[in-house]
mmCIF file of C-alpha atoms in Angstrom:
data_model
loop_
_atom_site.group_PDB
_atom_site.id
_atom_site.type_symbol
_atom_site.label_atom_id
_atom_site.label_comp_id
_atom_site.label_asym_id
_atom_site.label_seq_id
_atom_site.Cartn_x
_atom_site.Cartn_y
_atom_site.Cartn_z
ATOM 1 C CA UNK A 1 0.000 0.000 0.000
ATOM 2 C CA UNK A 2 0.865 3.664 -0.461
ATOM 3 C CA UNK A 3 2.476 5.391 2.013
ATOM 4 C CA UNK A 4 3.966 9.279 2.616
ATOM 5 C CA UNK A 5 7.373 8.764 3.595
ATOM 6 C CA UNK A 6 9.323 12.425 4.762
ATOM 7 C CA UNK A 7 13.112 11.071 3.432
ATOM 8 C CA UNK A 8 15.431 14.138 4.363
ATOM 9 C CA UNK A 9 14.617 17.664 5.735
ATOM 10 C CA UNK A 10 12.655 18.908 3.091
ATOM 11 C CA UNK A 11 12.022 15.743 0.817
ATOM 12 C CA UNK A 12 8.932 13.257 1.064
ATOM 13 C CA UNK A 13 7.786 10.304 -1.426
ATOM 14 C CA UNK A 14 5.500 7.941 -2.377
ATOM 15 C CA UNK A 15 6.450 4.656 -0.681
ATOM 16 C CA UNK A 16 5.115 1.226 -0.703
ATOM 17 C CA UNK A 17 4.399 -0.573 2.708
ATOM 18 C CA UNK A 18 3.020 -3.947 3.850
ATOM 19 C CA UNK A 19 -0.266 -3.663 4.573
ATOM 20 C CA UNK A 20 -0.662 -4.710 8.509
ATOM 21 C CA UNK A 21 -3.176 -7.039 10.099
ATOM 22 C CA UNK A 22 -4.460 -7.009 13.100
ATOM 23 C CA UNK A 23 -3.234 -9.004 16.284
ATOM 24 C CA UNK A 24 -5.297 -10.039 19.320
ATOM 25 C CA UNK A 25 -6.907 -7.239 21.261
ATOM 26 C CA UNK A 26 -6.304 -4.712 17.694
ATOM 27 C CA UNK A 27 -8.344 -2.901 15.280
ATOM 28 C CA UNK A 28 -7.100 -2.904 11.596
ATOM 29 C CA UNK A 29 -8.700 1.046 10.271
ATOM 30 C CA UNK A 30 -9.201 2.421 6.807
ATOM 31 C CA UNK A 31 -8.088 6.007 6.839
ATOM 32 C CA UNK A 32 -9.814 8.070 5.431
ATOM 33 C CA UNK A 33 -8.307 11.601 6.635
ATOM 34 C CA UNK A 34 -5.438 12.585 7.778
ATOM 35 C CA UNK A 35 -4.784 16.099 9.514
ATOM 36 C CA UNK A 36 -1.039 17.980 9.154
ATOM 37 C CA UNK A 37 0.320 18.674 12.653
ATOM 38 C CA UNK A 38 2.674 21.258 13.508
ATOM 39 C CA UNK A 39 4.939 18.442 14.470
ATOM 40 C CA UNK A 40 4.687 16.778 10.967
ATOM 41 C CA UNK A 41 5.589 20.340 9.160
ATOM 42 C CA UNK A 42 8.666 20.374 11.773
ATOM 43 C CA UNK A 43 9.669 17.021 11.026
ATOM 44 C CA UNK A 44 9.467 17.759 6.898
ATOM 45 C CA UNK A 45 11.711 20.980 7.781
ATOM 46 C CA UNK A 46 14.173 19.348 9.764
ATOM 47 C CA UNK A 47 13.171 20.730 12.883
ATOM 48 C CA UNK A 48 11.866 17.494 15.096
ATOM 49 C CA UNK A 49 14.127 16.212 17.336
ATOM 50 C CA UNK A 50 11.328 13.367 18.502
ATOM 51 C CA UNK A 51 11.116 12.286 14.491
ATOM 52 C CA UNK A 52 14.233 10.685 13.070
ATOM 53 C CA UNK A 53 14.419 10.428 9.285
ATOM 54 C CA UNK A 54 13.009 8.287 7.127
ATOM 55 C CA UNK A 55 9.240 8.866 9.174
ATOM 56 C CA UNK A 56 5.812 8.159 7.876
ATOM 57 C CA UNK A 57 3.891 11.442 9.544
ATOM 58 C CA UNK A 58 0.607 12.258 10.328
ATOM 59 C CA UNK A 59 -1.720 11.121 13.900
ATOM 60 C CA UNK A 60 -4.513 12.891 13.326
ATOM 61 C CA UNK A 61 -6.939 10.285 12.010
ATOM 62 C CA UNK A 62 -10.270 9.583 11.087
ATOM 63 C CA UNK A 63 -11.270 5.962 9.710
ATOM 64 C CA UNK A 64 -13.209 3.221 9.864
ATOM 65 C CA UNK A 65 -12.842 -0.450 11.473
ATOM 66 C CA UNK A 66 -12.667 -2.489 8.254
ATOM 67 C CA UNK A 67 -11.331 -5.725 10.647
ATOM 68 C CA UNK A 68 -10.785 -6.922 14.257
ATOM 69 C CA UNK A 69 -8.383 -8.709 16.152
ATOM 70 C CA UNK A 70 -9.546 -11.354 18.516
ATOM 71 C CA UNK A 71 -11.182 -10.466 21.563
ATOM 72 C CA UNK A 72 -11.989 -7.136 20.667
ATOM 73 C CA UNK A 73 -15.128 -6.084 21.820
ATOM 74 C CA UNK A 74 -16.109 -2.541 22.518
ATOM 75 C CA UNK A 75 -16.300 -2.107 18.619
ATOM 76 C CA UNK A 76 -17.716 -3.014 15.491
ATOM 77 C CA UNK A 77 -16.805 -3.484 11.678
ATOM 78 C CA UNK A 78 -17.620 -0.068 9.874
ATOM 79 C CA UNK A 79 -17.557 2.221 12.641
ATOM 80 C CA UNK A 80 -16.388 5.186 12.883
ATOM 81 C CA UNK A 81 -13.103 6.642 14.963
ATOM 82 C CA UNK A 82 -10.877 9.018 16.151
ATOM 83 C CA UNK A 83 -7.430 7.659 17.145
ATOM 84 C CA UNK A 84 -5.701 8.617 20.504
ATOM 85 C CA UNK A 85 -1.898 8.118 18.816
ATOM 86 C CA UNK A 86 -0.148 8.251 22.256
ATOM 87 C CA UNK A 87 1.382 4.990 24.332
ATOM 88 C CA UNK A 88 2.200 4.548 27.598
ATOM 89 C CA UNK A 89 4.302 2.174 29.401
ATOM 90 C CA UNK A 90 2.405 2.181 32.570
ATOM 91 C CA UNK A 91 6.051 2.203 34.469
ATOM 92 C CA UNK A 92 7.261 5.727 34.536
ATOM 93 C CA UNK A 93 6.273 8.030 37.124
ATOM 94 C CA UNK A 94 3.312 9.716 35.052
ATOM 95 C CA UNK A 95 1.918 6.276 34.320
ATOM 96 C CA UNK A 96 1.896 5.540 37.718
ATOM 97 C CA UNK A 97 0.416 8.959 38.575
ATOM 98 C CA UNK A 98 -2.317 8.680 36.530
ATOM 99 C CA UNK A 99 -1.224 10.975 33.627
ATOM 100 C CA UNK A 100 -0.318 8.453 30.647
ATOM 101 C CA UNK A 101 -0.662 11.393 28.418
ATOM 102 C CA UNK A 102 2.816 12.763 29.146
ATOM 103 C CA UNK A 103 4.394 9.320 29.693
ATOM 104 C CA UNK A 104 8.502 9.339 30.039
ATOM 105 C CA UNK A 105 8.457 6.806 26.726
ATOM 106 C CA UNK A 106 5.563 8.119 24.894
ATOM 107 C CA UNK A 107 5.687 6.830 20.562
ATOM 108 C CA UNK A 108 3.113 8.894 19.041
ATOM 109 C CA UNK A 109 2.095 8.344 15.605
ATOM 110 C CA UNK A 110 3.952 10.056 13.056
ATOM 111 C CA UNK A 111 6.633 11.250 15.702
ATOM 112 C CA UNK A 112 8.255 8.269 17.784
ATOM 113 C CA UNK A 113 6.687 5.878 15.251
ATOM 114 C CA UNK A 114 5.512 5.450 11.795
ATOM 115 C CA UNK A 115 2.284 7.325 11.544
ATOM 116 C CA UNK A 116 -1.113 7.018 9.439
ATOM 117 C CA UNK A 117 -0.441 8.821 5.876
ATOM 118 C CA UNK A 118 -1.375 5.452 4.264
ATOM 119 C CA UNK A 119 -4.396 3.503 3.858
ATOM 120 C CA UNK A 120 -4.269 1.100 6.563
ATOM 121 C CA UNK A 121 -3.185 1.020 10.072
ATOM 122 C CA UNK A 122 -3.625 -0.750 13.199
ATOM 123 C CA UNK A 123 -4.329 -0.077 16.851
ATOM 124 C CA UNK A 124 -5.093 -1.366 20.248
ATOM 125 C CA UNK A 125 -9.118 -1.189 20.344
ATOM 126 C CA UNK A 126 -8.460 0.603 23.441
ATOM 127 C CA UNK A 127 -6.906 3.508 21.665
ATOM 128 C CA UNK A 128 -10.082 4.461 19.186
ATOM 129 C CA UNK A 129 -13.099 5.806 20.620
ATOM 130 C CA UNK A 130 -16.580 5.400 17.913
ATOM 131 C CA UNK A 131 -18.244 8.442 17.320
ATOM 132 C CA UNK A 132 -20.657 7.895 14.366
ATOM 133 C CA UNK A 133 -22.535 10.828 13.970
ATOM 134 C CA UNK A 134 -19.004 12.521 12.576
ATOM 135 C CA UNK A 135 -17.543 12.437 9.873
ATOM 136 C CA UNK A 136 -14.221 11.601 8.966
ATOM 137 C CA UNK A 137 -13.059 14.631 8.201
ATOM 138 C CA UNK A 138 -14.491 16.380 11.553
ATOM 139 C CA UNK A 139 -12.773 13.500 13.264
ATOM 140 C CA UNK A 140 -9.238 14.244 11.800
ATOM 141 C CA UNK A 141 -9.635 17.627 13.906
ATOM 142 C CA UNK A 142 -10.357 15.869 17.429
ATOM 143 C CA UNK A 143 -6.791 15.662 17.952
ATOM 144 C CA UNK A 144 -5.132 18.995 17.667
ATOM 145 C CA UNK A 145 -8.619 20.510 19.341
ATOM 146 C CA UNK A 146 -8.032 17.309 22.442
ATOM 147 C CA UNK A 147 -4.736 19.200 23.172
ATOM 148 C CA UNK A 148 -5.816 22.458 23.369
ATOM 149 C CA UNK A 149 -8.479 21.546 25.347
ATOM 150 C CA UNK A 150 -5.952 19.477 27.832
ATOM 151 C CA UNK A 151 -3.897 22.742 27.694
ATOM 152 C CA UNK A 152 -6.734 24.493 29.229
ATOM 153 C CA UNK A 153 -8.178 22.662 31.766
ATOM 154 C CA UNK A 154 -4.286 22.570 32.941
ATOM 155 C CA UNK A 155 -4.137 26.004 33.258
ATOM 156 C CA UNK A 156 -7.643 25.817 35.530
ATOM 157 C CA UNK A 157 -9.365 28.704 34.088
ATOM 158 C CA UNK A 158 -12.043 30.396 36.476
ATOM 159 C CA UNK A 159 -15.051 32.307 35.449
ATOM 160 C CA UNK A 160 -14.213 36.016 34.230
ATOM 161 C CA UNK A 161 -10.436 35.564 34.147
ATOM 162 C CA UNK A 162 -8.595 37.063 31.949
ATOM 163 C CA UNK A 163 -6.866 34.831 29.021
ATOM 164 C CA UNK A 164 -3.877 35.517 26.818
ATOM 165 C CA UNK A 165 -3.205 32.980 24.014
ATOM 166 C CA UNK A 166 0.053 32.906 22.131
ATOM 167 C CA UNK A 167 -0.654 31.467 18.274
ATOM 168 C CA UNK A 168 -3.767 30.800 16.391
ATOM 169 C CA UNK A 169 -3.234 27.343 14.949
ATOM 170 C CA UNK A 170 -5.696 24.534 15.196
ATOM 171 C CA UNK A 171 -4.156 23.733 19.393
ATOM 172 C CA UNK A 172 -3.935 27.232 20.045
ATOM 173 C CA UNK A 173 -7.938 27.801 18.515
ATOM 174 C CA UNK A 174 -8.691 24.625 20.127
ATOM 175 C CA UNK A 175 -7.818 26.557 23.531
ATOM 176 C CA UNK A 176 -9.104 29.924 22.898
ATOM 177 C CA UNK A 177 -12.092 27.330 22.461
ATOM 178 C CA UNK A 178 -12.037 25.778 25.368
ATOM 179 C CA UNK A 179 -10.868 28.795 27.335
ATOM 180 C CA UNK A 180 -14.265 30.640 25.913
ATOM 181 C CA UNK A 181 -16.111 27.646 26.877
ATOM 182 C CA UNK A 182 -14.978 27.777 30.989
ATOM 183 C CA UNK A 183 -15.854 31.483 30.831
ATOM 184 C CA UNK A 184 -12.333 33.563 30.256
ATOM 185 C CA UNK A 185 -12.510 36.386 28.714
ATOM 186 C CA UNK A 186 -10.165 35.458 26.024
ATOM 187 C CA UNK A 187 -7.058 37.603 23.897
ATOM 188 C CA UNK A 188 -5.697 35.651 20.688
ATOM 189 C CA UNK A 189 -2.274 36.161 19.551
ATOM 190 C CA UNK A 190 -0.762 35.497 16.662
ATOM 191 C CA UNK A 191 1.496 37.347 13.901
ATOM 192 C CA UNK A 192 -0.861 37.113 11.257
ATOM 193 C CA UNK A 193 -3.781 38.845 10.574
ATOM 194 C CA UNK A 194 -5.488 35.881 8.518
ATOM 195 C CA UNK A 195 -6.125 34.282 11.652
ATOM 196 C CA UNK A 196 -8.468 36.774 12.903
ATOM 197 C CA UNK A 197 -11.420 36.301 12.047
ATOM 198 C CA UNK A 198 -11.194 32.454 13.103
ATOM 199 C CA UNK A 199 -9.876 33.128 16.766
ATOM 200 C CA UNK A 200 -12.826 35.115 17.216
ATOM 201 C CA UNK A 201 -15.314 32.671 15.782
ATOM 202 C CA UNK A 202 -13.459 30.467 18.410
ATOM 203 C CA UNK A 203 -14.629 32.088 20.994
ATOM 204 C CA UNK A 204 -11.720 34.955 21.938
ATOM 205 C CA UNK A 205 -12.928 38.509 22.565
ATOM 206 C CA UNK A 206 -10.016 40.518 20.696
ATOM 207 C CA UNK A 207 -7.410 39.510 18.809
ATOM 208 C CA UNK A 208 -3.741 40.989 18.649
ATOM 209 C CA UNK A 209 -1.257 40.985 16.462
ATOM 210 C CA UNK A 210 2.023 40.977 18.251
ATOM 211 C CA UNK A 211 4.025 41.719 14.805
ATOM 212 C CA UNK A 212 2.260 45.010 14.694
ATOM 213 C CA UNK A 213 1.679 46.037 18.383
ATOM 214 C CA UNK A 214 4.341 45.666 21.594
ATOM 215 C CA UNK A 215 3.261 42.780 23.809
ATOM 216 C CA UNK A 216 3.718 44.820 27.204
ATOM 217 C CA UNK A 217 0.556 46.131 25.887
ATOM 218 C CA UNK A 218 -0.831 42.705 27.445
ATOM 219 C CA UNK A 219 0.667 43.347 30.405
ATOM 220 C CA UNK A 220 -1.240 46.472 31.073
ATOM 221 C CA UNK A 221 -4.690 44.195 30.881
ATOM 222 C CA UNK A 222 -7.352 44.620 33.946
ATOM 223 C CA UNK A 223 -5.920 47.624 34.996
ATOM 224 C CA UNK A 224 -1.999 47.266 34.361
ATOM 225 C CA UNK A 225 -2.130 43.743 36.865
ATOM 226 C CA UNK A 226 -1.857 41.561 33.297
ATOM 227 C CA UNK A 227 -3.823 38.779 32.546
ATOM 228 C CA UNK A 228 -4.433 35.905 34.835
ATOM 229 C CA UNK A 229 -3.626 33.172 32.557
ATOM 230 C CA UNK A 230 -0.809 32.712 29.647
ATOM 231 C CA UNK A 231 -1.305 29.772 27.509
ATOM 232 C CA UNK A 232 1.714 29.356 25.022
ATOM 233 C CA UNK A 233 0.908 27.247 21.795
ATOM 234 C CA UNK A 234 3.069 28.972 19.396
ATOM 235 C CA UNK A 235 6.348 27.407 20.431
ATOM 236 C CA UNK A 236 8.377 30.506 20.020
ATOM 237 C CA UNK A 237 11.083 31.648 22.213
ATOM 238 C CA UNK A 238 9.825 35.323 22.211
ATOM 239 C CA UNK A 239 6.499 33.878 23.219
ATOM 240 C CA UNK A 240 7.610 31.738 26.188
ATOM 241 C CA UNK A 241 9.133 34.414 27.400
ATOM 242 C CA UNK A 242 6.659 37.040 27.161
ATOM 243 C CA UNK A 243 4.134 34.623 28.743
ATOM 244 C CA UNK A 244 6.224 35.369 32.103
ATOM 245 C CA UNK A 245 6.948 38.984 31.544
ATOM 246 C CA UNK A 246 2.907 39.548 31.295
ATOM 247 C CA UNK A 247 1.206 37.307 33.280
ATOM 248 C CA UNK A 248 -0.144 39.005 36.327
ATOM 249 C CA UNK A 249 1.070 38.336 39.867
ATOM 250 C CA UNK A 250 0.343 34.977 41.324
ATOM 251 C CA UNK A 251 -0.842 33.910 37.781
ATOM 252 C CA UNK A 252 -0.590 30.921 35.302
ATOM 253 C CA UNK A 253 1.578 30.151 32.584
ATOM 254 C CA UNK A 254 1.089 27.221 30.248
ATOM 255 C CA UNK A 255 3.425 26.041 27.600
ATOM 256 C CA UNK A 256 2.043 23.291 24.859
ATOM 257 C CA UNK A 257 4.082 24.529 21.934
ATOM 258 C CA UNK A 258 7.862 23.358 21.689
ATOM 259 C CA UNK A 259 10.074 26.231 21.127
ATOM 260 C CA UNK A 260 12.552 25.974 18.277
ATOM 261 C CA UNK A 261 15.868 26.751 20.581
ATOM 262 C CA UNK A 262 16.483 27.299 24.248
ATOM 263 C CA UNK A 263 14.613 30.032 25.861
ATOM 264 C CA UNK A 264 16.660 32.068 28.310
ATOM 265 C CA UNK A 265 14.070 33.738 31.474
ATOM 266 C CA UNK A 266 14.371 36.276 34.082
ATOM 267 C CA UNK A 267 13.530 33.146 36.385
ATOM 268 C CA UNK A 268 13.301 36.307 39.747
ATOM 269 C CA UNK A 269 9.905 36.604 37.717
ATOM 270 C CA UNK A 270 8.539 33.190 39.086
ATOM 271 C CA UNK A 271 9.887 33.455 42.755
ATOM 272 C CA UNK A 272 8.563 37.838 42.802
ATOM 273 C CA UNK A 273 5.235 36.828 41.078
ATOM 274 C CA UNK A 274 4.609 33.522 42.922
ATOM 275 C CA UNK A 275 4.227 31.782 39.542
ATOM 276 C CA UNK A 276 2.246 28.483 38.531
ATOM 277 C CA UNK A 277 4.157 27.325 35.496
ATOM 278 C CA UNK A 278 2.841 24.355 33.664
ATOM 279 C CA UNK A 279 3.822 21.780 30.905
ATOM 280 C CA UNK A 280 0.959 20.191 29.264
ATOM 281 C CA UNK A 281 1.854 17.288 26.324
ATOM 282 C CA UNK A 282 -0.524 15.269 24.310
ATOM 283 C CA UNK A 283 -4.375 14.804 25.107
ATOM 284 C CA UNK A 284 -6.433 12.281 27.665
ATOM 285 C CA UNK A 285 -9.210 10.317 26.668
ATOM 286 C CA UNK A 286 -11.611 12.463 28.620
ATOM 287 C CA UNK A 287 -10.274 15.607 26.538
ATOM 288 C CA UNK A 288 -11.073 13.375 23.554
ATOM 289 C CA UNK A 289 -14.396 12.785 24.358
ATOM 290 C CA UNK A 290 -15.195 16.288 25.783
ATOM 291 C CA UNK A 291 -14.015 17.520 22.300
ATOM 292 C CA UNK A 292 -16.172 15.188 20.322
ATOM 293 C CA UNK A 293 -19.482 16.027 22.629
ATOM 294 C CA UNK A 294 -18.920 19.903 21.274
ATOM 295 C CA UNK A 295 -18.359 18.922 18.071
ATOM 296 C CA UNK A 296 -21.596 17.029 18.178
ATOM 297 C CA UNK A 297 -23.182 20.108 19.205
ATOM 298 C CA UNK A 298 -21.701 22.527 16.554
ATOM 299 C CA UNK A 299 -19.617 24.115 19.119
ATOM 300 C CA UNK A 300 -16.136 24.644 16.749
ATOM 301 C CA UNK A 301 -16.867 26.437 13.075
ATOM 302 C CA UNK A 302 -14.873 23.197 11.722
ATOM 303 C CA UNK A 303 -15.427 24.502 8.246
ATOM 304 C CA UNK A 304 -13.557 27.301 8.144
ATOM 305 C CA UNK A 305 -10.531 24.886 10.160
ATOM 306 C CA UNK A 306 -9.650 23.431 7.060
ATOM 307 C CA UNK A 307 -7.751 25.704 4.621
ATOM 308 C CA UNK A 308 -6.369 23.033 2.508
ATOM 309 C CA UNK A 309 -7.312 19.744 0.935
ATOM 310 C CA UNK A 310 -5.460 17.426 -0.449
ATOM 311 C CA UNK A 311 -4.862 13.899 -2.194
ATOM 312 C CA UNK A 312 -2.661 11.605 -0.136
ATOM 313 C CA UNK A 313 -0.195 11.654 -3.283
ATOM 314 C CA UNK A 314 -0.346 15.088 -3.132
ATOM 315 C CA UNK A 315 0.608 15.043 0.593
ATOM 316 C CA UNK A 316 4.227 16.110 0.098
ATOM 317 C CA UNK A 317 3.106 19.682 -1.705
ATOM 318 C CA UNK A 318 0.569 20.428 1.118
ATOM 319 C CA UNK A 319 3.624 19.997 3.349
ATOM 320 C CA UNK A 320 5.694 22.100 0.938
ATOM 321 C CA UNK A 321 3.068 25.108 0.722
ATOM 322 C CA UNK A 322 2.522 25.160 4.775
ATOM 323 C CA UNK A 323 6.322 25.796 4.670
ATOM 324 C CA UNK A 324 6.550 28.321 1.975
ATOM 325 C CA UNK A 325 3.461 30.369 4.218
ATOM 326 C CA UNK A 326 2.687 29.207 7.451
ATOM 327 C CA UNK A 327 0.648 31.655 8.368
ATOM 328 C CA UNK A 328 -1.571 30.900 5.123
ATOM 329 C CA UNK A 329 -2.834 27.036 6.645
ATOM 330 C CA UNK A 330 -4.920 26.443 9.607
ATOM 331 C CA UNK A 331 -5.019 22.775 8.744
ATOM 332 C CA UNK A 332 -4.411 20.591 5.784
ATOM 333 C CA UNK A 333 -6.193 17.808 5.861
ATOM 334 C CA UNK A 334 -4.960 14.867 3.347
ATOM 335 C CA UNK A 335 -7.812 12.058 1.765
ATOM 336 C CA UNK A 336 -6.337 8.899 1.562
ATOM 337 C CA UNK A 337 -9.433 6.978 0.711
#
């Protein structure tokens, strides 16, 4: 079967793969779509760390059970699912604590691993959750939108606080979303003006473009005390810093991009403004599901998500033009069926 193989830092092909069957306790899937992370466009420019070369990309999948391994019963041939494309090794210290999300030897799809730019694949059942009154292409977004919800509920948003968001793609609307949705009064950042119009629709109140405008602007919110909570999913060094020079006193800061180089802080700025500063990686099942329930309710203008469709042979230019203009794409989303 056909498969999009990213060869060298800029360079992809057409490959051909065995096509996999499934084991005991696995689901073989038809994909149908396939959404471009951020972390596939860093892998195609050389930029991925996590995603040695050759690497099949792409974890954001919608499909259908077309087969199933033995024992597997909590679904059926022909539904419909989303993929979580995490592991866990149940070991580490966030296994153990309950958080398998941000396990110490995490293989994600696409990253760690081979991912799903191909027709088939195959997964534990426990790792696909039905949802049949989506399509496939609205299930190709629960992914990026599962992390930016996980980003917010990290940062424990109250009613009426004040929220700063640093970058506009699909994570960063998916927490503007979900920011809007626990009642913050919401700021979206980005460098772009394209991605206006779409961080509103998400839910944020005003939008800023910090190309164009001085971010100690934001630090002169609610009365010059700065907003209450910083979520960075830009993954710029300028950002991660700013998130700590403008968050108010005994605020929140927290980071779900991955910044390009090392990030160098006035780290008296934590201890003066009593700080919370928190990681948040990858998405649980309960931010999966949450995300699906408001996309069953019309909750996220998914249409105007997708900027770019695209033939899974055509896969390696829809990597090539996000390059060329990032700020152009909210999401590609590649048909492999």
């Amino acid at each position: 079967m056909n498969a999009l193989l990213i060869t060298a830092a800029g360079a992809t092909t057409l490959t051909d793969i065995p096509e996999p069957s499934a084991a005991a306790g696995q689901v073989k899937i038809r994909v149908h779509r396939v959404g471009l992370c951020g972390s596939d466009l860093s892998t195609y420019r050389g930029q991925n760390a996590m995603a040695p070369f050759p690497r099949i990309p792409g974890h954001e999948i919608g499909g259908e059970i077309i087969a199933l391994g033995e024992g597997v019963t909590r679904c059926a041939l022909g539904d419909r699912v989303v993929v979580l494309p995490y592991t866990e090794c149940c070991s580490c210290a966030a296994c153990r604590n309950g958080r398998a999300n941000a396990c110490e030897h995490n293989q994600t799809l696409g990253v760690q691993r081979d991912g799903a730019l191909c027709a088939f694949i195959v997964v534990p059942e426990e790792k696909v959750i039905v949802c049949n009154t989506l399509g496939y292409e609205h299930l190709a977004l629960v992914e990026p939108l599962a992390v930016g919800m996980h980003v917010a509920r990290r940062a424990g948003i109250d009613v009426g606080e004040r929220v700063v968001v640093f970058g506009c793609g699909v994570i960063g609307l998916g927490a503007i979303a979900a920011a809007a949705g626990m009642g913050g009064r919401v700021i979206a950042v980005d460098i772009d003006d394209r991605k206006k119009d779409i961080a509103l629709a998400c839910g944020a109140d005003a939008f800023f473009n910090s190309r164009e405008r001085d971010l100690s602007e934001l630090a002169a919110l609610d009365e010059g005390r700065g907003p209450a909570v910083v979520i960075e999913a830009a993954g710029v060094a300028e950002t991660y810093r700013a998130a700590v020079d403008i968050v108010a006193f005994t605020g929140r800061v927290a980071y779900v991009g991955y910044a390009k180089k090392d990030v160098s802080y006035d780290t008296a700025l934590f201890v003066k403004k009593e700080l919370n500063i928190l990681g948040a990686r990858n998405a649980t099942m309960r931010d999966f599901e949450a995300v699906l329930s408001l996309l069953e309710q019309g909750r996220y203008p998914l249409d105007r998500l997708i900027t770019g469709r695209y033939p899974l042979q055509d896969a390696g230019k829809a990597l090539e033009a996000w390059s060329s203009d990032p700020g152009g794409v909210i999401k590609s989303v590649i048909d492999i069926s």
